[in-house]
Each structure stands twice: as structure tokens, then as C-alpha cells.
XYZ file of C-alpha atoms in Angstrom:
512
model
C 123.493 73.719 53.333
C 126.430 76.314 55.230
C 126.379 76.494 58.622
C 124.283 79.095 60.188
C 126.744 81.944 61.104
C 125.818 81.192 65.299
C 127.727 77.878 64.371
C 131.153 79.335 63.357
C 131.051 82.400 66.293
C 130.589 78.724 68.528
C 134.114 78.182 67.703
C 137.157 79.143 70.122
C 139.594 79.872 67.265
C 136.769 81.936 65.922
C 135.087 83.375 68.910
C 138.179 84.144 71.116
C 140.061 86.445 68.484
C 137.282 87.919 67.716
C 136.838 89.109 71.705
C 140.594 89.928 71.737
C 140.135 92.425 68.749
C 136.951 94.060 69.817
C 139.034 94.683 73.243
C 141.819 95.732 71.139
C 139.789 98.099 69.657
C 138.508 100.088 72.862
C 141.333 102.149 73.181
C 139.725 104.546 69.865
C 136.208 105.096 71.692
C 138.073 107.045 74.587
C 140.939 109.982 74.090
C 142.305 110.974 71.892
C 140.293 109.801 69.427
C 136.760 110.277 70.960
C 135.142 107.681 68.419
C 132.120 107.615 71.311
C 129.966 105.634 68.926
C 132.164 102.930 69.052
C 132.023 101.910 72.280
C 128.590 100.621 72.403
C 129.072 98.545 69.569
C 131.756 96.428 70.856
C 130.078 96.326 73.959
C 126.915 94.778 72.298
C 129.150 92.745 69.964
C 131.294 91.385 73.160
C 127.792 90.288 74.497
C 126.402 88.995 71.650
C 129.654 86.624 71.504
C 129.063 85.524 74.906
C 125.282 84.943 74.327
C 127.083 82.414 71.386
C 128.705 80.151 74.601
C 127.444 80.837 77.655
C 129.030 78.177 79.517
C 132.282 79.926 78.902
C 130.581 83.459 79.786
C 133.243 84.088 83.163
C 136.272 83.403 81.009
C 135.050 84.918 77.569
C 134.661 88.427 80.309
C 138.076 87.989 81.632
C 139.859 87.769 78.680
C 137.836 90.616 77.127
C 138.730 92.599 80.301
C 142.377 91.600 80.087
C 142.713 92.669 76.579
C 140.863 95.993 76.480
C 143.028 96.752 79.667
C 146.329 96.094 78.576
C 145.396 98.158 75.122
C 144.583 101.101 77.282
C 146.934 101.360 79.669
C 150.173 99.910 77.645
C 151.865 103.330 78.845
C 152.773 101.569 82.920
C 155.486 100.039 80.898
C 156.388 103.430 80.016
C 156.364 104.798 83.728
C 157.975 101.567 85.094
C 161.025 101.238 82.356
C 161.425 104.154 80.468
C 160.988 106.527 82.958
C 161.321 104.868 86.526
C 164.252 102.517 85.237
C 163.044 99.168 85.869
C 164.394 96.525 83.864
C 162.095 94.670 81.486
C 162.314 91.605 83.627
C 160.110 93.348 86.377
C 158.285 96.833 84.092
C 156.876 93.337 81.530
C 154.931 91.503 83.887
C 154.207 94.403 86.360
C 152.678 96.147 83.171
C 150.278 93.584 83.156
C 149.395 93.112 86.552
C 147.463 95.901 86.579
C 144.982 94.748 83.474
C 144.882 91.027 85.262
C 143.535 92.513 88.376
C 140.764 94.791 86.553
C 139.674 91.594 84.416
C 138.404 90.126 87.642
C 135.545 93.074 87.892
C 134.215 92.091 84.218
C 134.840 88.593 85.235
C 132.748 89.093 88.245
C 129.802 90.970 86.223
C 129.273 87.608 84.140
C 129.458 85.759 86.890
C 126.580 87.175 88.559
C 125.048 87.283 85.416
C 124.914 84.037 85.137
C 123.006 83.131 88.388
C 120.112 84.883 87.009
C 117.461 82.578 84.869
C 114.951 85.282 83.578
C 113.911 86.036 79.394
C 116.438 87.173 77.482
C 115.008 90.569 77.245
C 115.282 91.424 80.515
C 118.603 89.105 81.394
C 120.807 90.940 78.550
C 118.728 94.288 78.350
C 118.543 94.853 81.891
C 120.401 92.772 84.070
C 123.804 92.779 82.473
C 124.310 96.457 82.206
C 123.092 97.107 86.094
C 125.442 94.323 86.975
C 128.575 96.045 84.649
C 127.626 99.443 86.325
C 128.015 97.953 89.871
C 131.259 96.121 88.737
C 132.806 99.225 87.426
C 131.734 101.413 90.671
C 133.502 98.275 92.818
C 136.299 99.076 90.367
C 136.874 102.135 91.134
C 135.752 101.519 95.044
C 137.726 98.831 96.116
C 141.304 99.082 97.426
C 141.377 102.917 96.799
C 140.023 102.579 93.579
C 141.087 102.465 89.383
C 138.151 104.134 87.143
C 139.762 104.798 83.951
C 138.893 103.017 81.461
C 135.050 102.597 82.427
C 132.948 102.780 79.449
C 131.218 105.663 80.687
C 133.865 108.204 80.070
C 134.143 106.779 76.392
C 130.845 109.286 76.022
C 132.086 112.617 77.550
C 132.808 114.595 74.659
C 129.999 116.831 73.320
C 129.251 115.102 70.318
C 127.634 112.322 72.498
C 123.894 112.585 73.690
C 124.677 110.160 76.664
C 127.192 112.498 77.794
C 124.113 114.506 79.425
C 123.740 111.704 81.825
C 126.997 113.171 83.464
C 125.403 115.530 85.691
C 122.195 113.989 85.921
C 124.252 110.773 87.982
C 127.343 111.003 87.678
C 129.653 108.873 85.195
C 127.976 105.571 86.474
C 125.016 106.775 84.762
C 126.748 107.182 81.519
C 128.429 103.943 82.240
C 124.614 102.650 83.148
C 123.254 103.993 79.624
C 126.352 103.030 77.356
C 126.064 99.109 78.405
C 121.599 99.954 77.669
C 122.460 101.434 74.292
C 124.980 98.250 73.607
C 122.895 95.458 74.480
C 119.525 97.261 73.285
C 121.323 97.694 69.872
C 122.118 93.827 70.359
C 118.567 92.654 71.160
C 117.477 94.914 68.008
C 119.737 92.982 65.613
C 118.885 89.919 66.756
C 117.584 87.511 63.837
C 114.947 85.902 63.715
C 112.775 87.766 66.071
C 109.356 89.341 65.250
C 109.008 92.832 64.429
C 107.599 93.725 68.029
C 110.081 92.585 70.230
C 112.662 94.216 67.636
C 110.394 97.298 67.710
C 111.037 97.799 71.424
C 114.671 97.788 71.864
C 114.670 100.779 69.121
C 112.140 102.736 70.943
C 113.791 102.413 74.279
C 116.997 103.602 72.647
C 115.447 106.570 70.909
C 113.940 107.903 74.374
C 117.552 106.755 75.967
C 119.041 109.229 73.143
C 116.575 111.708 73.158
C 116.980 112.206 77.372
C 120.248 112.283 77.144
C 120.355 115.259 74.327
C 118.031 117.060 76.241
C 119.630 116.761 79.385
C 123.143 118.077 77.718
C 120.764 120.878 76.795
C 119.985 121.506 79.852
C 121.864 124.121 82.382
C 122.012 122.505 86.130
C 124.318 125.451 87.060
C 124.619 128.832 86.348
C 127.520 131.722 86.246
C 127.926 134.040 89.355
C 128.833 136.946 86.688
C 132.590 137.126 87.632
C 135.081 136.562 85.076
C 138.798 135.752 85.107
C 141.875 135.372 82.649
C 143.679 131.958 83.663
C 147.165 131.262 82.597
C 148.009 127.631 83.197
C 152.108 127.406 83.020
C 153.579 123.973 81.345
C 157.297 123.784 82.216
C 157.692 120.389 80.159
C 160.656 119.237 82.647
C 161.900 115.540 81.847
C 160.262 113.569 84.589
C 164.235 111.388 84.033
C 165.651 115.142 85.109
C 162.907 116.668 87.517
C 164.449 115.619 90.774
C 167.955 115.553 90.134
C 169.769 118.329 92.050
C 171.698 120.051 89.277
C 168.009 120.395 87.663
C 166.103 122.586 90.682
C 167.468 126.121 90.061
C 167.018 126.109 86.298
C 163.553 124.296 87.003
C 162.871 127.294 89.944
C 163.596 129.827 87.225
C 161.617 128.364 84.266
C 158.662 129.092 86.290
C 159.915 132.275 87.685
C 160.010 133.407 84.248
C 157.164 132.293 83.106
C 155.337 133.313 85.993
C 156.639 137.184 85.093
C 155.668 136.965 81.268
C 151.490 136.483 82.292
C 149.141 139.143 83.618
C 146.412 136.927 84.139
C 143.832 137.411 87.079
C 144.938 133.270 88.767
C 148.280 132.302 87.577
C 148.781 127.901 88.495
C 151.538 125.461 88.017
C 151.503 122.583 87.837
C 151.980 119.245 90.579
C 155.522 119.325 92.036
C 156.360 122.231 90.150
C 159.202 123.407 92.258
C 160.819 120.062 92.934
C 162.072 120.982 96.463
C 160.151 120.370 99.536
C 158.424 123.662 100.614
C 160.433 124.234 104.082
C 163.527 123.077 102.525
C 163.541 126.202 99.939
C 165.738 129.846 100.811
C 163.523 131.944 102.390
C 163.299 134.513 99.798
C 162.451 131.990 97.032
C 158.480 131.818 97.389
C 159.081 135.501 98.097
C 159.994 136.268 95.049
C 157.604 134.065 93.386
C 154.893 135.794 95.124
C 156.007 139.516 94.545
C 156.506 138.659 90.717
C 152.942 137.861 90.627
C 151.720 140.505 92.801
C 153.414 143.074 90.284
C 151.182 141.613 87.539
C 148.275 141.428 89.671
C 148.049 138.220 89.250
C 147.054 134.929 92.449
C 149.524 132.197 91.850
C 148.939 128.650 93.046
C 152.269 126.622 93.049
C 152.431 122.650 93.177
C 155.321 121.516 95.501
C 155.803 118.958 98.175
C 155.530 119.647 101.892
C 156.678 118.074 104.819
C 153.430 117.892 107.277
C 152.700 120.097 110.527
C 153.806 117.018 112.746
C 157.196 117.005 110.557
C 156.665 112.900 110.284
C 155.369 112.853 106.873
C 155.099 114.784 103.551
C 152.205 115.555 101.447
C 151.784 116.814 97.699
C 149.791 119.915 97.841
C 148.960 123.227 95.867
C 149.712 126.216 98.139
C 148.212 129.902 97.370
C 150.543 132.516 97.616
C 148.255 135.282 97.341
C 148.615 137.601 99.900
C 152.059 135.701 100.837
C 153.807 136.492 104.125
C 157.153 135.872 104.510
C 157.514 135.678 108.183
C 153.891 133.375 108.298
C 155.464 130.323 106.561
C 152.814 128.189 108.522
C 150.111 130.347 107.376
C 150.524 129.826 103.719
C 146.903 128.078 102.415
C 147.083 125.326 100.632
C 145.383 122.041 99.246
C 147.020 118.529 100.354
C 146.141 115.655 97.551
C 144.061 112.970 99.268
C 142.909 110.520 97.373
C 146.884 108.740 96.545
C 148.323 106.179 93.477
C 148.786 103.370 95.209
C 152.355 101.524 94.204
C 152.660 105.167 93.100
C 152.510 107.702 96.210
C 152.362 105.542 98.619
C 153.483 101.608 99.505
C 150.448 99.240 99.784
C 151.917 96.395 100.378
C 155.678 97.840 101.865
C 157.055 94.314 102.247
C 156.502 92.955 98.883
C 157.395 96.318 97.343
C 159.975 97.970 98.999
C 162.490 95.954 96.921
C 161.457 97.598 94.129
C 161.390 100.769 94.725
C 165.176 100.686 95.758
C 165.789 99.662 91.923
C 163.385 102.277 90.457
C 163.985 106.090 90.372
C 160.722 106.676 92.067
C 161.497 109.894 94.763
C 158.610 110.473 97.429
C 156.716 107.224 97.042
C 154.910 107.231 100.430
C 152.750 110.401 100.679
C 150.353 111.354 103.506
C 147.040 111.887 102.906
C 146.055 115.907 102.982
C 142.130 114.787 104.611
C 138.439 115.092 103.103
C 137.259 118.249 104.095
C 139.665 120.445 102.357
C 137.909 124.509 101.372
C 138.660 125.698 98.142
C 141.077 128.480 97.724
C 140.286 132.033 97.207
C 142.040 133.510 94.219
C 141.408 136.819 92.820
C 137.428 136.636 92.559
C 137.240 133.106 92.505
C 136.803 130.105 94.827
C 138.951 127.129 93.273
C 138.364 123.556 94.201
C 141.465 122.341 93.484
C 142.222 118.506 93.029
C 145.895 116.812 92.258
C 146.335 114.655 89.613
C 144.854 111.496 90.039
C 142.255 112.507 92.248
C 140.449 113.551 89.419
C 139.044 110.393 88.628
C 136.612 110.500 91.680
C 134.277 112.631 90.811
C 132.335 111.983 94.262
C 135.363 112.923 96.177
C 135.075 116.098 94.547
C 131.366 117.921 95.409
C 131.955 118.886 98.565
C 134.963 121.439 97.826
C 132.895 121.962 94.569
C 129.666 123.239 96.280
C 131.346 125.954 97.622
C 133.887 127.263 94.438
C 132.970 128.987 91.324
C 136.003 127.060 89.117
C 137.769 123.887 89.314
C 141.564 123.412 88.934
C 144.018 120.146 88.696
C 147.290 119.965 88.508
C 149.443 117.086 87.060
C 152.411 115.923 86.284
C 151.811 113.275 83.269
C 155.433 113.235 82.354
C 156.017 109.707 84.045
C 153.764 108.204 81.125
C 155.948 110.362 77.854
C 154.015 111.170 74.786
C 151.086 108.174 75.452
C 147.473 108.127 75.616
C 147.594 108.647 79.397
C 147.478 112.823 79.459
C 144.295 112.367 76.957
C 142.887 110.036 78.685
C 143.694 111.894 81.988
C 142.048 115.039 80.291
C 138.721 113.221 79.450
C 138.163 112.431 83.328
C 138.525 116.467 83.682
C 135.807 116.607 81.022
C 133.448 114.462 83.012
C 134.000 116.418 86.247
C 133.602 119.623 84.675
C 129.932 118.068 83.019
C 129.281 116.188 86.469
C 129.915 119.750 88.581
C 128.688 122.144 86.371
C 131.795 124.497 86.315
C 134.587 125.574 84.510
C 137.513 123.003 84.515
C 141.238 124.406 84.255
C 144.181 122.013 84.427
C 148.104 123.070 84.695
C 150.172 120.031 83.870
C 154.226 119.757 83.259
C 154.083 117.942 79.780
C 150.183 117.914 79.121
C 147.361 118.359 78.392
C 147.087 121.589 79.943
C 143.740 122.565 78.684
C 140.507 124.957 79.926
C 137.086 123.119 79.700
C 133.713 124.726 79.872
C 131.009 123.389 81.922
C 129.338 121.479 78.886
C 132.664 119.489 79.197
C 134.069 121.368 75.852
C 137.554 122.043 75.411
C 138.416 125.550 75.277
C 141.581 125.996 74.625
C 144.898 123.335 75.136
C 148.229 124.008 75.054
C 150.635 121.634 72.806
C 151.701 118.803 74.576
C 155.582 118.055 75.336
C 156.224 121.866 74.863
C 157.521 124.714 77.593
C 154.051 127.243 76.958
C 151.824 129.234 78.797
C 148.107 129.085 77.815
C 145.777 131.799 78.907
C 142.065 131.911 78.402
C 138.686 133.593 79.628
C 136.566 131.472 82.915
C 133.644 132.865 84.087
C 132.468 131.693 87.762
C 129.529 129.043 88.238
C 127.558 128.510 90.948
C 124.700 125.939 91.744
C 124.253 122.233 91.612
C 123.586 119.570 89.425
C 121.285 116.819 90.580
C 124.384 114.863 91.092
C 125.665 117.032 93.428
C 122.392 117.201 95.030
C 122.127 113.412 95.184
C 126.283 113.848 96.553
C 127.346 111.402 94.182
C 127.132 107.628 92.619
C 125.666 106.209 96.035
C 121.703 106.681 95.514
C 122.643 105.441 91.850
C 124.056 102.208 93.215
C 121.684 101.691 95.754
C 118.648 102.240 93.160
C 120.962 99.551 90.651
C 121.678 97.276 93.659
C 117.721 96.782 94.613
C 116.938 96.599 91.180
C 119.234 93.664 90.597
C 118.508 91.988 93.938
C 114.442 92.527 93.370
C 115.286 90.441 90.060
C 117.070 87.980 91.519
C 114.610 86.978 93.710
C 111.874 87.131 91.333
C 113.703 85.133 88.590
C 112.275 82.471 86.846
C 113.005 79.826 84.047
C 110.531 80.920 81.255
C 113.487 82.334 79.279
């Protein structure tokens, strides 16, 4: 008689690979690719291998998380050596800090798992993915927060049902219903186990499928009846050359020039366009920016750096030059990014890091926050919520500018990470927020992906990548509120999840 298959997954020199190439493989489910069916089976296949040893559950999680990590976000290397400059003796191992530190939150799911003694129908079905979606909220929580890579946003493309949990909850809810569909698909293919208890995983993932379709379906918002023409401007400026000084003027008139060759209603560059701090430019430079556009009757929004009111600080920010004023330089309005990269924008940890920053070509590390309550800006016949960069990873930072604007902007600067994943991956998150807040998403980047997404999350129209373009397209205005704004955000999500867990915890009992 051959060992039963169970017997050989057992093995470390079986089982462990095998966890290192399903994390390997996670990188596909998520931009560019979009393979959104894959993710939940290497979720359920990750569990399944962990169901094979238990005792080794913590670990097994870890080095899943570690993998999958590192596969994803390979491209900090590229920021920290072959842009930034840091030798390979520091860009190696701080490449992987990054991944160790995000293995802890899977690390910690399994953990917790493991306190709980209940069947296994409930323990894997239900238990395990409320305990991954309050892991990955901590994730993105906890010391200002890293989302990407949550298996959630592996599911917001439209060819994915669970994508309608988006604006239902948020992307914990997609997170929520991509670990259900992976372990329910696990408990389904189960062997050995009578046609009743395989019957009911199936039927709780057709209704899971079928409420997510109809939600995607459904419209939570609606349009005000305004329409726009957008043109998002893509300088493609080598992040190596962006802040050099024999760089600004030809940088200042790429822009000028593109900003004269559009006619669009809202004209936007993108982050740090202009690579000069505002108050430190001529006088007649934003001037002329401004006049250009008015001639084409176009609004322009303009990324570029400020030093703040108090003169202390600086802050990254959008301004608005519509209706510009040369002698109200203080007047100018304008969005200040908030939510900052830490290690990136600002200095965490400015003892242990400082060092480093003095080797790496990193200008304007240590940003000031712009605040919470920010309005959106009025543009033409639009309200735009605008949000910088990384900020748009947090989607319930986001609703309270978004209540009150018809469109959403970003702008970005991606060229730190060269031709990687990272702008794709970047783009998805705008997807999400454009399904989660029910409105038109435009994003203006230097390098990519400049792109215009509808409110069903679809993309619209995108510019090539690594090219100097302009890409124009048609936005129509939105107002309303999906229940996730209503709900303003993830928090009555993870409170619901939170009881839920701790209600089974304390109920638990050994008949498993």
C-alpha cells in the first residue's frame, strides 16, 4: 500500500516548498495580471497545508507571509539601490525588512487561530478568515499603516463578483469574502467527507458569489449630470534627474507645454511636478502657468512642495490655480498629503535612520502632515477630493473629502520604483476607492499609470507607462453614498468581526 497523499504534504521538504511557491505565486492574482481567481485558491491551498501540521501552524504563516511579501514588493530594492543609491550591502537586507515585519500579521492570525478548539467547520470556515480580516486591518492600522498586498484588492477588477463587496464594506469585506471563498472551497474538497457537509460549503459559496454579482450590479451612487474632459499630464522625468538643479527649468517647461497643448475642462499634474518649493519659484512662474490654462479654459491643479504657513516645515500638496492671483500667494487653495511613507516622507525612527539617508539621494524626507479635514477643490464644475500618492491606500481616510466632491483625483510620482509592478499595483488601490466611493477616479502620475476609472472600478482609459503623454477622457460627476460611506468606513466591519470572534472564543469547545 502508498502512503495516503496527507502523509507526504506531512513532510517539511515537501510541505515547506510547496508554501514558498503558492506565496510565490500571489504576485499574478493582483496587477497587472488580475488572475482574481487565483487568489482564493492558494489561500485555501496555504490552509489546507497548515491543516496537514498544525503544530507548526505560526511558522508555516510566517514563512508564507514572508514569501508572498518579498514576491510583491521586490521593487524597494529598486527605490533603495537603483534609484535612491544605496549600496547593496544596506538596499539587500532593507528590501526585506519590510516583508519580515508584515509576516508577523499572518503569523499573528494563526496564532490566534490556534487558541480556538471548536469543529473544523466553523474553526477553518469561519474563524480563520475573521481572524485574517482583523490581521490585515491591524496591518494596515498599526504604525501608520501598509495595506497593499491584502488579498482583498486581488478581487477589484470587474471580472470578479466579490469585487461588489467594495462598496458594500469597504476592501476588508472583500478581504472578509476572499479568505470565505478559499477555505469554503477547501472544506468542499475535503475527502472523505459525506455529501452533506460537502453540500454546504458549495451552497454558501454560491450565495457568497451570487451577493457579490448582484451587489456590483447595483448603483450606491448616482451622477449629478455635469460632465467634464480631464487631461491628466505624465512628464516621465527620471526620478535619478528630478531634483537636480540643471533639471528644473526644462522640467518647468515640459509641463508648461503640455499644459498649453490641452483644452480640457480640469487640467492636473502630477505629485512634485514642479520640483521647486512653491515660495521659492519667480513670481511670474505660477503666473504663467495659470494664464496658459485660463486661455484654454481649462482649472489646473499642480503637485509641488510647500514650505508651511509657520515657515518650520514643508508639506507635499496639490494647489488649484484656478482663479490664480498673483499678489494673493497665501490665498492659493490647495490640498496638503496627510497620511505620509514612513522611512519615505518622513523619519520614524530619526536616530537609527538618519545615517542613511545622508548616503541615499532621498530630497525632502521629513514632510509635515497637511491635517484630516481637508475640502475638496472646486474645479470647473466639479468638486475634487484629491489624495497624494500613497494615501490612496486608505480608503477610510478618504470619505469625508469624498462626501462632499463629485470626482476623485491622485497624484503620484511612481518613478522611485522604474518599470515594476508597483504603479499597477498602485493603480488597483485607485480601483477599489473608486468602487468603495462610488465616483469617478482620475490619477496624474510622472511615469504611470496615469489612468481614468469609472465608478464600477473599470479602467477607462491609461496612458503608456514610462512615456512623456497627455491622456484626456470624458468624467461625469457622482454624488451619493455607498453603504460604506454611510457606515464611514472598515470600523463597524471590525467591530461586527471582533465580537464575532470573541463570542466564539468564549463559547468554544472540544467536540471538533
Amino acid at each position: 500500500m502508498f502512503p495516503k497523499p496527507d502523509k507526504y504534504l506531512q513532510h517539511p521538504l515537501l510541505r515547506l516548498p510547496l508554501i514558498i511557491l503558492l506565496a510565490a505565486a500571489t504576485p499574478f492574482a493582483f496587477a497587472p495580471y488580475y488572475h482574481f481567481w487565483l487568489m482564493p485558491l492558494i489561500f485555501g491551498a496555504f490552509v489546507g497545508l497548515v491543516e496537514q501540521r498544525p503544530r507548526f501552524a505560526v511558522s508555516s504563516a510566517y514563512l508564507f507571509g514572508l514569501a508572498a511579501y518579498t514576491a510583491q514588493f521586490y521593487w524597494i530594492h529598486t527605490a533603495l539601490h537603483d534609484v535612491s543609491g544605496l549600496p547593496d550591502l544596506y538596499a539587500v537586507p532593507l528590501t526585506f525588512l519590510l516583508p519580515a515585519y508584515l509576516a508577523l500579521y499572518p503569523a499573528l492570525c494563526f496564532w490566534l487561530w490556534k487558541k480556538f478548539t471548536l469543529p473544523r467547520s466553523i474553526k477553518t470556515g469561519l474563524v480563520l478568515p475573521v481572524l485574517w480580516t482583523l490581521t490585515e486591518f491591524a496591518r494596515e492600522r498599526f504604525l501608520t499603516g501598509f495595506g497593499w498586498g491584502a488579498i482583498g484588492y486581488s478581487q477589484i477588477t470587474p471580472d470578479s463578483p466579490l469585487a461588489g463587496f467594495a462598496p458594500l464594506g469597504g476592501i476588508h469585506m472583500v478581504t472578509l469574502a476572499t479568505a470565505f471563498l478559499g477555505t469554503w472551497l477547501l472544506l468542499a474538497a475535503g475527502r472523505n467527507i459525506r455529501p452533506l457537509k460537502r453540500l454546504f460549503p458549495i451552497i454558501l459559496i454560491a450565495v457568497l458569489l451570487a451577493a457579490g454579482y448582484t451587489a456590483q450590479q447595483t448603483d450606491f451612487t448616482r451622477p449629478d449630470g455635469s460632465r467634464s474632459t480631464v487631461a491628466l499630464l505624465q512628464g516621465n522625468i527620471n526620478q535619478t534627474l528630478k531634483w537636480r538643479e540643471d533639471q528644473v527649468i526644462p522640467t518647468i517647461q515640459k509641463y508648461y507645454e503640455q499644459v498649453g497643448k490641452t483644452t480640457a475642462d480640469i487640467v492636473i499634474l502630477p505629485e512634485t511636478a514642479i520640483p521647486v518649493m512653491r515660495q521659492n519659484l519667480p513670481e511670474n512662474i505660477l503666473a504663467q502657468f495659470a494664464e496658459q490654462a485660463q486661455n484654454n479654459g481649462s482649472a489646473l491643479a499642480v503637485g509641488i512642495s510647500q514650505y508651511t504657513s509657520d515657515g518650520n516645515g514643508y508639506e507635499n500638496a496639490v494647489i488649484n490655480l484656478t482663479g490664480y492671483q498673483e499678489n494673493n500667494q497665501d490665498g492659493i487653495p490647495y490640498y496638503a498629503k496627510n497620511h505620509l511613507v514612513p522611512f519615505g516622507e518622513y523619519k520614524p525612527l530619526p536616530f537609527l535612520t538618519t545615517p542613511l539617508y545622508k548616503i541615499m539621494d532621498m530630497p525632502l524626507s521629513d514632510f509635515r502632515k497637511g491635517g484630516g479635514k481637508q475640502s475638496a477643490l472646486m474645479m470647473k464644475n466639479q468638486k475634487v477630493a484629491f489624495n497624494i500618492c500613497y494615501e490612496d491606500g486608505f480608503g477610510d481616510e478618504l470619505i469625508t473629502a469624498a462626501k462632499d466632491a463629485t470626482l476623485l483625483a491622485n497624484a503620484s510620482n511612481m518613478a522611485w520604483y522604474g518599470k515594476s509592478n508597483a504603479m499597477y499595483q498602485h493603480l488597483q488601490q485607485s480601483q477599489a476607492r473608486a468602487m468603495e466611493l462610488g465616483r469617478y477616479m482620475v490619477r496624474a502620475t510622472n511615469t504611470g499609470a496615469t489612468a481614468i476609472i469609472s465608478p464600477k472600478g473599470n479602467i477607462i482609459a491609461q496612458a503608456q507607462p514610462d512615456t512623456e503623454t497627455i491622456l484626456e477622457g470624458h468624467i461625469k460627476g457622482y454624488t451619493g453614498e455607498t453603504p460604506y460611506m454611510k457606515a464611514v468606513g472598515s470600523w463597524r466591519l471590525i467591530g461586527i468581526l471582533s465580537l464575532t470572534a470573541l463570542l466564539l472564543f468564549i463559547f468554544r469547545n472540544k467536540k471538533g
